[in-house]
mmCIF file with all atom_site columns, C-alpha atoms in Angstrom:
data_model
loop_
_atom_site.group_PDB
_atom_site.id
_atom_site.type_symbol
_atom_site.label_atom_id
_atom_site.label_alt_id
_atom_site.label_comp_id
_atom_site.label_asym_id
_atom_site.label_entity_id
_atom_site.label_seq_id
_atom_site.pdbx_PDB_ins_code
_atom_site.Cartn_x
_atom_site.Cartn_y
_atom_site.Cartn_z
_atom_site.occupancy
_atom_site.B_iso_or_equiv
_atom_site.pdbx_formal_charge
_atom_site.auth_seq_id
_atom_site.auth_comp_id
_atom_site.auth_asym_id
_atom_site.auth_atom_id
_atom_site.pdbx_PDB_model_num
ATOM 1   C CA . ASP B 1 1   ? 66.422 45.401 13.878 1.00 59.00 ? 214 ASP B CA 1
ATOM 2   C CA . ALA B 1 2   ? 64.061 48.176 12.590 1.00 71.00 ? 215 ALA B CA 1
ATOM 3   C CA . ALA B 1 3   ? 62.521 48.501 16.016 1.00 70.00 ? 216 ALA B CA 1
ATOM 4   C CA . LEU B 1 4   ? 65.894 49.042 17.610 1.00 62.00 ? 217 LEU B CA 1
ATOM 5   C CA . GLU B 1 5   ? 66.809 51.669 14.970 1.00 70.00 ? 218 GLU B CA 1
ATOM 6   C CA . ALA B 1 6   ? 63.555 53.496 15.588 1.00 72.00 ? 219 ALA B CA 1
ATOM 7   C CA . MET B 1 7   ? 64.295 53.796 19.433 1.00 69.00 ? 220 MET B CA 1
ATOM 8   C CA . THR B 1 8   ? 65.667 57.005 20.949 1.00 70.00 ? 221 THR B CA 1
ATOM 9   C CA . GLY B 1 9   ? 68.825 56.949 22.967 1.00 66.00 ? 222 GLY B CA 1
ATOM 10  C CA . ALA B 1 10  ? 66.873 57.125 26.260 1.00 64.00 ? 223 ALA B CA 1
ATOM 11  C CA . GLN B 1 11  ? 64.603 54.197 25.187 1.00 69.00 ? 224 GLN B CA 1
ATOM 12  C CA . LEU B 1 12  ? 67.749 52.130 24.201 1.00 63.00 ? 225 LEU B CA 1
ATOM 13  C CA . ARG B 1 13  ? 69.406 52.871 27.597 1.00 60.00 ? 226 ARG B CA 1
ATOM 14  C CA . LYS B 1 14  ? 66.319 51.666 29.433 1.00 63.00 ? 227 LYS B CA 1
ATOM 15  C CA . LEU B 1 15  ? 66.159 48.493 27.359 1.00 62.00 ? 228 LEU B CA 1
ATOM 16  C CA . MET B 1 16  ? 69.894 47.823 28.056 1.00 61.00 ? 229 MET B CA 1
ATOM 17  C CA . ALA B 1 17  ? 69.357 48.390 31.716 1.00 54.00 ? 230 ALA B CA 1
ATOM 18  C CA . ARG B 1 18  ? 66.426 45.890 31.804 1.00 55.00 ? 231 ARG B CA 1
ATOM 19  C CA . GLN B 1 19  ? 68.617 43.371 29.969 1.00 55.00 ? 232 GLN B CA 1
ATOM 20  C CA . GLY B 1 20  ? 71.402 43.803 32.464 1.00 51.00 ? 233 GLY B CA 1
ATOM 21  C CA . VAL B 1 21  ? 73.958 45.370 30.029 1.00 54.00 ? 234 VAL B CA 1
ATOM 22  C CA . GLY B 1 22  ? 76.366 47.555 31.844 1.00 48.00 ? 235 GLY B CA 1
ATOM 23  C CA . ALA B 1 23  ? 75.485 46.339 35.270 1.00 46.00 ? 236 ALA B CA 1
ATOM 24  C CA . ALA B 1 24  ? 79.141 46.466 36.589 1.00 50.00 ? 237 ALA B CA 1
ATOM 25  C CA . PRO B 1 25  ? 79.935 49.238 38.937 1.00 56.00 ? 238 PRO B CA 1
ATOM 26  C CA . VAL B 1 26  ? 81.417 52.304 37.231 1.00 77.00 ? 239 VAL B CA 1
ATOM 27  C CA . ALA B 1 27  ? 84.644 53.997 38.399 1.00 84.00 ? 240 ALA B CA 1
ATOM 28  C CA . TRP B 1 28  ? 83.499 57.455 37.646 1.00 91.00 ? 241 TRP B CA 1
ATOM 29  C CA . ALA B 1 29  ? 80.222 57.407 39.588 1.00 93.00 ? 242 ALA B CA 1
ATOM 30  C CA . ALA B 1 30  ? 81.875 58.539 42.996 1.00 92.00 ? 243 ALA B CA 1
ATOM 31  C CA . ASP B 1 31  ? 83.611 61.386 41.273 1.00 93.00 ? 244 ASP B CA 1
ATOM 32  C CA . VAL B 1 32  ? 80.331 62.538 39.659 1.00 94.00 ? 245 VAL B CA 1
ATOM 33  C CA . ARG B 1 33  ? 78.521 62.314 42.856 1.00 95.00 ? 246 ARG B CA 1
ATOM 34  C CA . SER B 1 34  ? 81.218 64.228 44.752 1.00 95.00 ? 247 SER B CA 1
ATOM 35  C CA . LEU B 1 35  ? 81.253 66.997 42.119 1.00 96.00 ? 248 LEU B CA 1
ATOM 36  C CA . LEU B 1 36  ? 77.530 67.295 42.009 1.00 96.00 ? 249 LEU B CA 1
ATOM 37  C CA . ARG B 1 37  ? 77.622 67.705 45.892 1.00 96.00 ? 250 ARG B CA 1
ATOM 38  C CA . GLU B 1 38  ? 80.114 70.488 45.559 1.00 94.00 ? 251 GLU B CA 1
ATOM 39  C CA . VAL B 1 39  ? 78.139 72.344 42.811 1.00 94.00 ? 252 VAL B CA 1
ATOM 40  C CA . ARG B 1 40  ? 74.923 72.002 44.819 1.00 94.00 ? 253 ARG B CA 1
ATOM 41  C CA . ALA B 1 41  ? 76.665 73.441 47.966 1.00 93.00 ? 254 ALA B CA 1
ATOM 42  C CA . LEU B 1 42  ? 77.927 76.347 45.876 1.00 91.00 ? 255 LEU B CA 1
ATOM 43  C CA . GLU B 1 43  ? 74.340 76.873 44.555 1.00 90.00 ? 256 GLU B CA 1
ATOM 44  C CA . ASP B 1 44  ? 72.905 76.782 48.014 1.00 92.00 ? 257 ASP B CA 1
ATOM 45  C CA . GLY B 1 45  ? 75.362 79.391 49.258 1.00 87.00 ? 258 GLY B CA 1
ATOM 46  C CA . ALA B 1 46  ? 75.172 81.873 46.463 1.00 86.00 ? 259 ALA B CA 1
ATOM 47  C CA . GLU B 1 47  ? 72.424 83.765 44.568 1.00 85.00 ? 260 GLU B CA 1
ATOM 48  C CA . ARG B 1 48  ? 73.901 82.904 41.258 1.00 87.00 ? 261 ARG B CA 1
ATOM 49  C CA . VAL B 1 49  ? 76.700 80.426 40.394 1.00 88.00 ? 262 VAL B CA 1
ATOM 50  C CA . SER B 1 50  ? 78.682 80.553 37.173 1.00 86.00 ? 263 SER B CA 1
ATOM 51  C CA . LEU B 1 51  ? 81.012 78.162 35.457 1.00 87.00 ? 264 LEU B CA 1
ATOM 52  C CA . GLU B 1 52  ? 83.837 80.248 36.680 1.00 85.00 ? 265 GLU B CA 1
ATOM 53  C CA . ASP B 1 53  ? 82.826 79.608 40.296 1.00 88.00 ? 266 ASP B CA 1
ATOM 54  C CA . VAL B 1 54  ? 83.038 75.833 39.749 1.00 90.00 ? 267 VAL B CA 1
ATOM 55  C CA . ARG B 1 55  ? 86.153 75.928 37.694 1.00 89.00 ? 268 ARG B CA 1
ATOM 56  C CA . PRO B 1 56  ? 88.512 74.837 40.462 1.00 92.00 ? 269 PRO B CA 1
ATOM 57  C CA . ALA B 1 57  ? 86.286 71.822 41.236 1.00 93.00 ? 270 ALA B CA 1
ATOM 58  C CA . ILE B 1 58  ? 85.965 70.654 37.721 1.00 94.00 ? 271 ILE B CA 1
ATOM 59  C CA . ALA B 1 59  ? 89.543 71.289 36.804 1.00 92.00 ? 272 ALA B CA 1
ATOM 60  C CA . ALA B 1 60  ? 90.587 69.201 39.838 1.00 94.00 ? 273 ALA B CA 1
ATOM 61  C CA . ARG B 1 61  ? 88.693 66.230 38.239 1.00 94.00 ? 274 ARG B CA 1
ATOM 62  C CA . GLY B 1 62  ? 90.246 66.463 34.791 1.00 94.00 ? 275 GLY B CA 1
ATOM 63  C CA . PHE B 1 63  ? 87.772 68.697 32.881 1.00 94.00 ? 276 PHE B CA 1
ATOM 64  C CA . THR B 1 64  ? 89.473 70.983 30.406 1.00 91.00 ? 277 THR B CA 1
ATOM 65  C CA . TRP B 1 65  ? 88.548 74.585 29.796 1.00 84.00 ? 278 TRP B CA 1
ATOM 66  C CA . THR B 1 66  ? 89.129 76.367 26.553 1.00 81.00 ? 279 THR B CA 1
ATOM 67  C CA . GLY B 1 67  ? 87.896 79.682 25.145 1.00 70.00 ? 280 GLY B CA 1
ATOM 68  C CA . SER B 1 68  ? 87.424 83.021 26.838 1.00 61.00 ? 281 SER B CA 1
ATOM 69  C CA . LEU B 1 69  ? 85.516 83.614 30.172 1.00 56.00 ? 282 LEU B CA 1
ATOM 70  C CA . PRO B 1 70  ? 81.889 84.541 29.712 1.00 53.00 ? 283 PRO B CA 1
ATOM 71  C CA . LEU B 1 71  ? 82.772 87.991 31.174 1.00 44.00 ? 284 LEU B CA 1
ATOM 72  C CA . ASN B 1 72  ? 83.812 89.423 27.804 1.00 42.00 ? 285 ASN B CA 1
ATOM 73  C CA . GLY B 1 73  ? 80.736 88.195 25.966 1.00 45.00 ? 286 GLY B CA 1
ATOM 74  C CA . THR B 1 74  ? 82.250 85.061 24.448 1.00 50.00 ? 287 THR B CA 1
ATOM 75  C CA . ARG B 1 75  ? 81.408 81.661 25.630 1.00 65.00 ? 288 ARG B CA 1
ATOM 76  C CA . CYS B 1 76  ? 83.792 79.013 27.262 1.00 75.00 ? 289 CYS B CA 1
ATOM 77  C CA . VAL B 1 77  ? 83.946 75.387 26.196 1.00 83.00 ? 290 VAL B CA 1
ATOM 78  C CA . ILE B 1 78  ? 84.432 72.676 28.826 1.00 89.00 ? 291 ILE B CA 1
ATOM 79  C CA . SER B 1 79  ? 85.452 69.156 27.866 1.00 91.00 ? 292 SER B CA 1
ATOM 80  C CA . VAL B 1 80  ? 84.632 66.140 29.993 1.00 93.00 ? 293 VAL B CA 1
ATOM 81  C CA . PRO B 1 81  ? 87.505 63.955 31.258 1.00 93.00 ? 294 PRO B CA 1
ATOM 82  C CA . PRO B 1 82  ? 88.350 60.912 29.095 1.00 92.00 ? 295 PRO B CA 1
ATOM 83  C CA . ALA B 1 83  ? 87.401 58.433 31.782 1.00 91.00 ? 296 ALA B CA 1
ATOM 84  C CA . TRP B 1 84  ? 83.869 59.968 32.331 1.00 92.00 ? 297 TRP B CA 1
ATOM 85  C CA . PRO B 1 85  ? 80.644 59.166 30.194 1.00 93.00 ? 298 PRO B CA 1
ATOM 86  C CA . CYS B 1 86  ? 80.614 60.803 26.799 1.00 91.00 ? 299 CYS B CA 1
ATOM 87  C CA . TYR B 1 87  ? 78.906 64.124 27.132 1.00 90.00 ? 300 TYR B CA 1
ATOM 88  C CA . LEU B 1 88  ? 77.269 63.870 23.735 1.00 89.00 ? 301 LEU B CA 1
ATOM 89  C CA . ASP B 1 89  ? 75.760 60.467 24.548 1.00 89.00 ? 302 ASP B CA 1
ATOM 90  C CA . ALA B 1 90  ? 74.756 61.173 28.095 1.00 90.00 ? 303 ALA B CA 1
ATOM 91  C CA . TRP B 1 91  ? 73.472 64.815 27.710 1.00 86.00 ? 304 TRP B CA 1
ATOM 92  C CA . GLY B 1 92  ? 74.331 66.821 24.697 1.00 82.00 ? 305 GLY B CA 1
ATOM 93  C CA . ALA B 1 93  ? 72.476 64.913 21.941 1.00 82.00 ? 306 ALA B CA 1
ATOM 94  C CA . ASP B 1 94  ? 69.087 65.012 23.723 1.00 84.00 ? 307 ASP B CA 1
ATOM 95  C CA . ASN B 1 95  ? 69.316 68.469 25.449 1.00 81.00 ? 308 ASN B CA 1
ATOM 96  C CA . SER B 1 96  ? 71.178 70.767 23.292 1.00 73.00 ? 309 SER B CA 1
ATOM 97  C CA . HIS B 1 97  ? 69.749 72.472 20.232 1.00 68.00 ? 310 HIS B CA 1
ATOM 98  C CA . ALA B 1 98  ? 72.736 74.156 18.766 1.00 66.00 ? 311 ALA B CA 1
ATOM 99  C CA . ARG B 1 99  ? 75.398 71.964 17.054 1.00 65.00 ? 312 ARG B CA 1
ATOM 100 C CA . GLY B 1 100 ? 78.245 73.494 19.006 1.00 63.00 ? 313 GLY B CA 1
ATOM 101 C CA . CYS B 1 101 ? 76.680 72.779 22.326 1.00 71.00 ? 314 CYS B CA 1
ATOM 102 C CA . LYS B 1 102 ? 76.131 69.047 21.855 1.00 81.00 ? 315 LYS B CA 1
ATOM 103 C CA . LYS B 1 103 ? 79.766 67.998 22.504 1.00 84.00 ? 316 LYS B CA 1
ATOM 104 C CA . TYR B 1 104 ? 80.883 70.506 25.198 1.00 85.00 ? 317 TYR B CA 1
ATOM 105 C CA . ILE B 1 105 ? 79.544 71.980 28.396 1.00 88.00 ? 318 ILE B CA 1
ATOM 106 C CA . ARG B 1 106 ? 78.727 75.586 27.955 1.00 84.00 ? 319 ARG B CA 1
ATOM 107 C CA . SER B 1 107 ? 76.502 76.509 30.833 1.00 85.00 ? 320 SER B CA 1
ATOM 108 C CA . MET B 1 108 ? 75.787 75.671 34.477 1.00 89.00 ? 321 MET B CA 1
ATOM 109 C CA . ALA B 1 109 ? 72.493 74.066 33.416 1.00 88.00 ? 322 ALA B CA 1
ATOM 110 C CA . SER B 1 110 ? 74.332 71.713 31.084 1.00 88.00 ? 323 SER B CA 1
ATOM 111 C CA . LEU B 1 111 ? 76.976 70.824 33.740 1.00 92.00 ? 324 LEU B CA 1
ATOM 112 C CA . VAL B 1 112 ? 74.350 70.006 36.403 1.00 93.00 ? 325 VAL B CA 1
ATOM 113 C CA . GLY B 1 113 ? 72.173 68.192 33.825 1.00 92.00 ? 326 GLY B CA 1
ATOM 114 C CA . TYR B 1 114 ? 75.136 66.156 32.640 1.00 93.00 ? 327 TYR B CA 1
ATOM 115 C CA . LEU B 1 115 ? 76.139 65.259 36.266 1.00 95.00 ? 328 LEU B CA 1
ATOM 116 C CA . GLU B 1 116 ? 72.513 64.172 37.192 1.00 95.00 ? 329 GLU B CA 1
ATOM 117 C CA . LYS B 1 117 ? 72.251 62.148 34.042 1.00 93.00 ? 330 LYS B CA 1
ATOM 118 C CA . CYS B 1 118 ? 75.546 60.366 34.707 1.00 93.00 ? 331 CYS B CA 1
ATOM 119 C CA . LEU B 1 119 ? 74.338 59.425 38.193 1.00 93.00 ? 332 LEU B CA 1
ATOM 120 C CA . GLU B 1 120 ? 71.055 58.208 36.672 1.00 92.00 ? 333 GLU B CA 1
ATOM 121 C CA . LEU B 1 121 ? 72.911 56.022 34.154 1.00 91.00 ? 334 LEU B CA 1
ATOM 122 C CA . ALA B 1 122 ? 75.186 54.663 36.934 1.00 90.00 ? 335 ALA B CA 1
ATOM 123 C CA . ARG B 1 123 ? 72.158 53.887 39.174 1.00 89.00 ? 336 ARG B CA 1
ATOM 124 C CA . ASP B 1 124 ? 70.365 52.095 36.335 1.00 87.00 ? 337 ASP B CA 1
ATOM 125 C CA . GLY B 1 125 ? 73.489 50.218 35.505 1.00 84.00 ? 338 GLY B CA 1
ATOM 126 C CA . VAL B 1 126 ? 73.484 51.325 31.936 1.00 84.00 ? 339 VAL B CA 1
ATOM 127 C CA . SER B 1 127 ? 76.625 50.769 29.873 1.00 82.00 ? 340 SER B CA 1
ATOM 128 C CA . VAL B 1 128 ? 77.976 54.044 28.548 1.00 86.00 ? 341 VAL B CA 1
ATOM 129 C CA . ARG B 1 129 ? 80.674 55.093 26.094 1.00 88.00 ? 342 ARG B CA 1
ATOM 130 C CA . LEU B 1 130 ? 83.394 57.050 27.782 1.00 89.00 ? 343 LEU B CA 1
ATOM 131 C CA . GLU B 1 131 ? 84.583 60.444 26.472 1.00 88.00 ? 344 GLU B CA 1
ATOM 132 C CA . GLY B 1 132 ? 88.021 58.922 25.792 1.00 87.00 ? 345 GLY B CA 1
ATOM 133 C CA . ASP B 1 133 ? 86.369 56.312 23.551 1.00 85.00 ? 346 ASP B CA 1
ATOM 134 C CA . THR B 1 134 ? 84.566 59.032 21.701 1.00 74.00 ? 347 THR B CA 1
ATOM 135 C CA . ALA B 1 135 ? 87.797 60.715 20.762 1.00 63.00 ? 348 ALA B CA 1
ATOM 136 C CA . ALA B 1 136 ? 89.303 57.476 19.576 1.00 60.00 ? 349 ALA B CA 1
ATOM 137 C CA . SER B 1 137 ? 86.170 56.614 17.471 1.00 59.00 ? 350 SER B CA 1
ATOM 138 C CA . ASP B 1 138 ? 86.289 60.100 15.962 1.00 60.00 ? 351 ASP B CA 1
ATOM 139 C CA . ASP B 1 139 ? 89.878 59.692 14.991 1.00 53.00 ? 352 ASP B CA 1
ATOM 140 C CA . GLU B 1 140 ? 89.077 56.348 13.392 1.00 54.00 ? 353 GLU B CA 1
ATOM 141 C CA . ALA B 1 141 ? 86.217 57.819 11.502 1.00 52.00 ? 354 ALA B CA 1
ATOM 142 C CA . ASN B 1 142 ? 88.384 60.592 10.160 1.00 51.00 ? 355 ASN B CA 1
ATOM 143 C CA . ALA B 1 143 ? 91.097 58.263 9.176  1.00 49.00 ? 356 ALA B CA 1
ATOM 144 C CA . SER B 1 144 ? 88.795 55.898 7.314  1.00 45.00 ? 357 SER B CA 1
ATOM 145 C CA . ASP B 1 145 ? 89.875 54.846 3.877  1.00 43.00 ? 358 ASP B CA 1
ATOM 146 C CA . ASP B 1 146 ? 86.210 54.364 2.862  1.00 45.00 ? 359 ASP B CA 1
ATOM 147 C CA . ALA B 1 147 ? 85.586 56.162 -0.489 1.00 42.00 ? 360 ALA B CA 1
ATOM 148 C CA . THR B 1 148 ? 81.898 56.489 0.066  1.00 39.00 ? 361 THR B CA 1
ATOM 149 C CA . PRO B 1 149 ? 81.068 60.289 0.025  1.00 40.00 ? 362 PRO B CA 1
ATOM 150 C CA . PRO B 1 150 ? 79.138 61.490 3.063  1.00 42.00 ? 363 PRO B CA 1
ATOM 151 C CA . SER B 1 151 ? 75.346 61.736 2.697  1.00 42.00 ? 364 SER B CA 1
ATOM 152 C CA . VAL B 1 152 ? 74.072 65.040 1.447  1.00 40.00 ? 365 VAL B CA 1
ATOM 153 C CA . ALA B 1 153 ? 70.698 64.516 2.916  1.00 45.00 ? 366 ALA B CA 1
ATOM 154 C CA . PRO B 1 154 ? 70.041 66.571 5.962  1.00 47.00 ? 367 PRO B CA 1
ATOM 155 C CA . SER B 1 155 ? 69.749 64.664 9.224  1.00 51.00 ? 368 SER B CA 1
ATOM 156 C CA . GLN B 1 156 ? 66.722 64.760 11.359 1.00 54.00 ? 369 GLN B CA 1
ATOM 157 C CA . ALA B 1 157 ? 68.603 67.044 13.817 1.00 54.00 ? 370 ALA B CA 1
ATOM 158 C CA . ASP B 1 158 ? 69.330 69.458 10.889 1.00 61.00 ? 371 ASP B CA 1
ATOM 159 C CA . GLU B 1 159 ? 65.655 69.269 9.735  1.00 66.00 ? 372 GLU B CA 1
ATOM 160 C CA . ALA B 1 160 ? 64.466 70.178 13.390 1.00 67.00 ? 373 ALA B CA 1
ATOM 161 C CA . GLU B 1 161 ? 66.916 73.086 13.576 1.00 69.00 ? 374 GLU B CA 1
ATOM 162 C CA . ILE B 1 162 ? 65.711 74.353 10.176 1.00 70.00 ? 375 ILE B CA 1
ATOM 163 C CA . GLU B 1 163 ? 62.086 74.049 11.275 1.00 72.00 ? 376 GLU B CA 1
ATOM 164 C CA . GLN B 1 164 ? 62.766 75.791 14.613 1.00 70.00 ? 377 GLN B CA 1
ATOM 165 C CA . ALA B 1 165 ? 64.541 78.655 12.739 1.00 71.00 ? 378 ALA B CA 1
ATOM 166 C CA . ARG B 1 166 ? 61.702 78.882 10.257 1.00 70.00 ? 379 ARG B CA 1
ATOM 167 C CA . ALA B 1 167 ? 58.998 79.138 13.035 1.00 73.00 ? 380 ALA B CA 1
ATOM 168 C CA . LYS B 1 168 ? 61.089 81.842 14.749 1.00 73.00 ? 381 LYS B CA 1
ATOM 169 C CA . LEU B 1 169 ? 61.390 83.863 11.630 1.00 69.00 ? 382 LEU B CA 1
ATOM 170 C CA . LEU B 1 170 ? 57.725 83.657 10.890 1.00 69.00 ? 383 LEU B CA 1
ATOM 171 C CA . GLY B 1 171 ? 56.881 84.676 14.409 1.00 70.00 ? 384 GLY B CA 1
ATOM 172 C CA . PHE B 1 172 ? 59.263 87.649 14.189 1.00 67.00 ? 385 PHE B CA 1
ATOM 173 C CA . LEU B 1 173 ? 57.749 88.746 10.957 1.00 63.00 ? 386 LEU B CA 1
ATOM 174 C CA . GLU B 1 174 ? 54.181 88.473 12.284 1.00 67.00 ? 387 GLU B CA 1
ATOM 175 C CA . LYS B 1 175 ? 55.052 90.438 15.472 1.00 67.00 ? 388 LYS B CA 1
ATOM 176 C CA . THR B 1 176 ? 57.182 93.143 13.917 1.00 64.00 ? 389 THR B CA 1
ATOM 177 C CA . CYS B 1 177 ? 55.539 93.701 10.631 1.00 63.00 ? 390 CYS B CA 1
ATOM 178 C CA . GLY B 1 178 ? 51.900 93.016 11.580 1.00 64.00 ? 391 GLY B CA 1
ATOM 179 C CA . ALA B 1 179 ? 51.518 91.414 8.165  1.00 59.00 ? 392 ALA B CA 1
ATOM 180 C CA . PRO B 1 180 ? 48.015 90.476 7.144  1.00 60.00 ? 393 PRO B CA 1
ATOM 181 C CA . ARG B 1 181 ? 47.002 86.791 7.382  1.00 61.00 ? 394 ARG B CA 1
ATOM 182 C CA . GLU B 1 182 ? 47.313 86.107 3.576  1.00 62.00 ? 395 GLU B CA 1
ATOM 183 C CA . VAL B 1 183 ? 50.954 87.562 3.574  1.00 61.00 ? 396 VAL B CA 1
ATOM 184 C CA . MET B 1 184 ? 51.915 85.331 6.476  1.00 58.00 ? 397 MET B CA 1
ATOM 185 C CA . THR B 1 185 ? 50.414 82.296 4.695  1.00 64.00 ? 398 THR B CA 1
ATOM 186 C CA . ARG B 1 186 ? 52.364 82.997 1.529  1.00 65.00 ? 399 ARG B CA 1
ATOM 187 C CA . ALA B 1 187 ? 55.504 83.745 3.599  1.00 60.00 ? 400 ALA B CA 1
ATOM 188 C CA . SER B 1 188 ? 55.188 80.388 5.546  1.00 60.00 ? 401 SER B CA 1
ATOM 189 C CA . ARG B 1 189 ? 55.229 78.535 2.184  1.00 62.00 ? 402 ARG B CA 1
ATOM 190 C CA . ASP B 1 190 ? 58.203 80.458 0.851  1.00 60.00 ? 403 ASP B CA 1
ATOM 191 C CA . VAL B 1 191 ? 60.404 80.457 3.923  1.00 55.00 ? 404 VAL B CA 1
#
């Protein structure tokens, strides 16, 4: 049990594939393959492709689009269709650093990465949680009668974000202030 808990998501998916878990064909794989082909065709025919360029193709497959267009400086949020693999499980958790980017597609790179990862999971026969199952499990978790308060200890992801922000701040201070070595050493302990 401890060995399974220590495994990353990718390691668990590979183990499940070796054990034959999720070996049944998946209904969403053909749609994923088709959409990835369309996106690649757009990328081949243009110098730069944005989410707005692929909007008709993703909307036709059930993706939902909320937020403003990137043109006015804000970011859009794209949700995966309920019958497709959970974005967080397939791509977001392992490839997004900001908390807000883990559950939703916010860039072309995330869209393409998600589609490629879905095809890899289908090819390997890995069982995946669907996006619709994610919403149901989130609702159940929110409606729980469990009186146990949530843990106040920061998660490993929070710790990694804090460490990354700390390193950026120290780098910024060193570059902009030109602080002597002893000041930087003291600042690294205090930050």
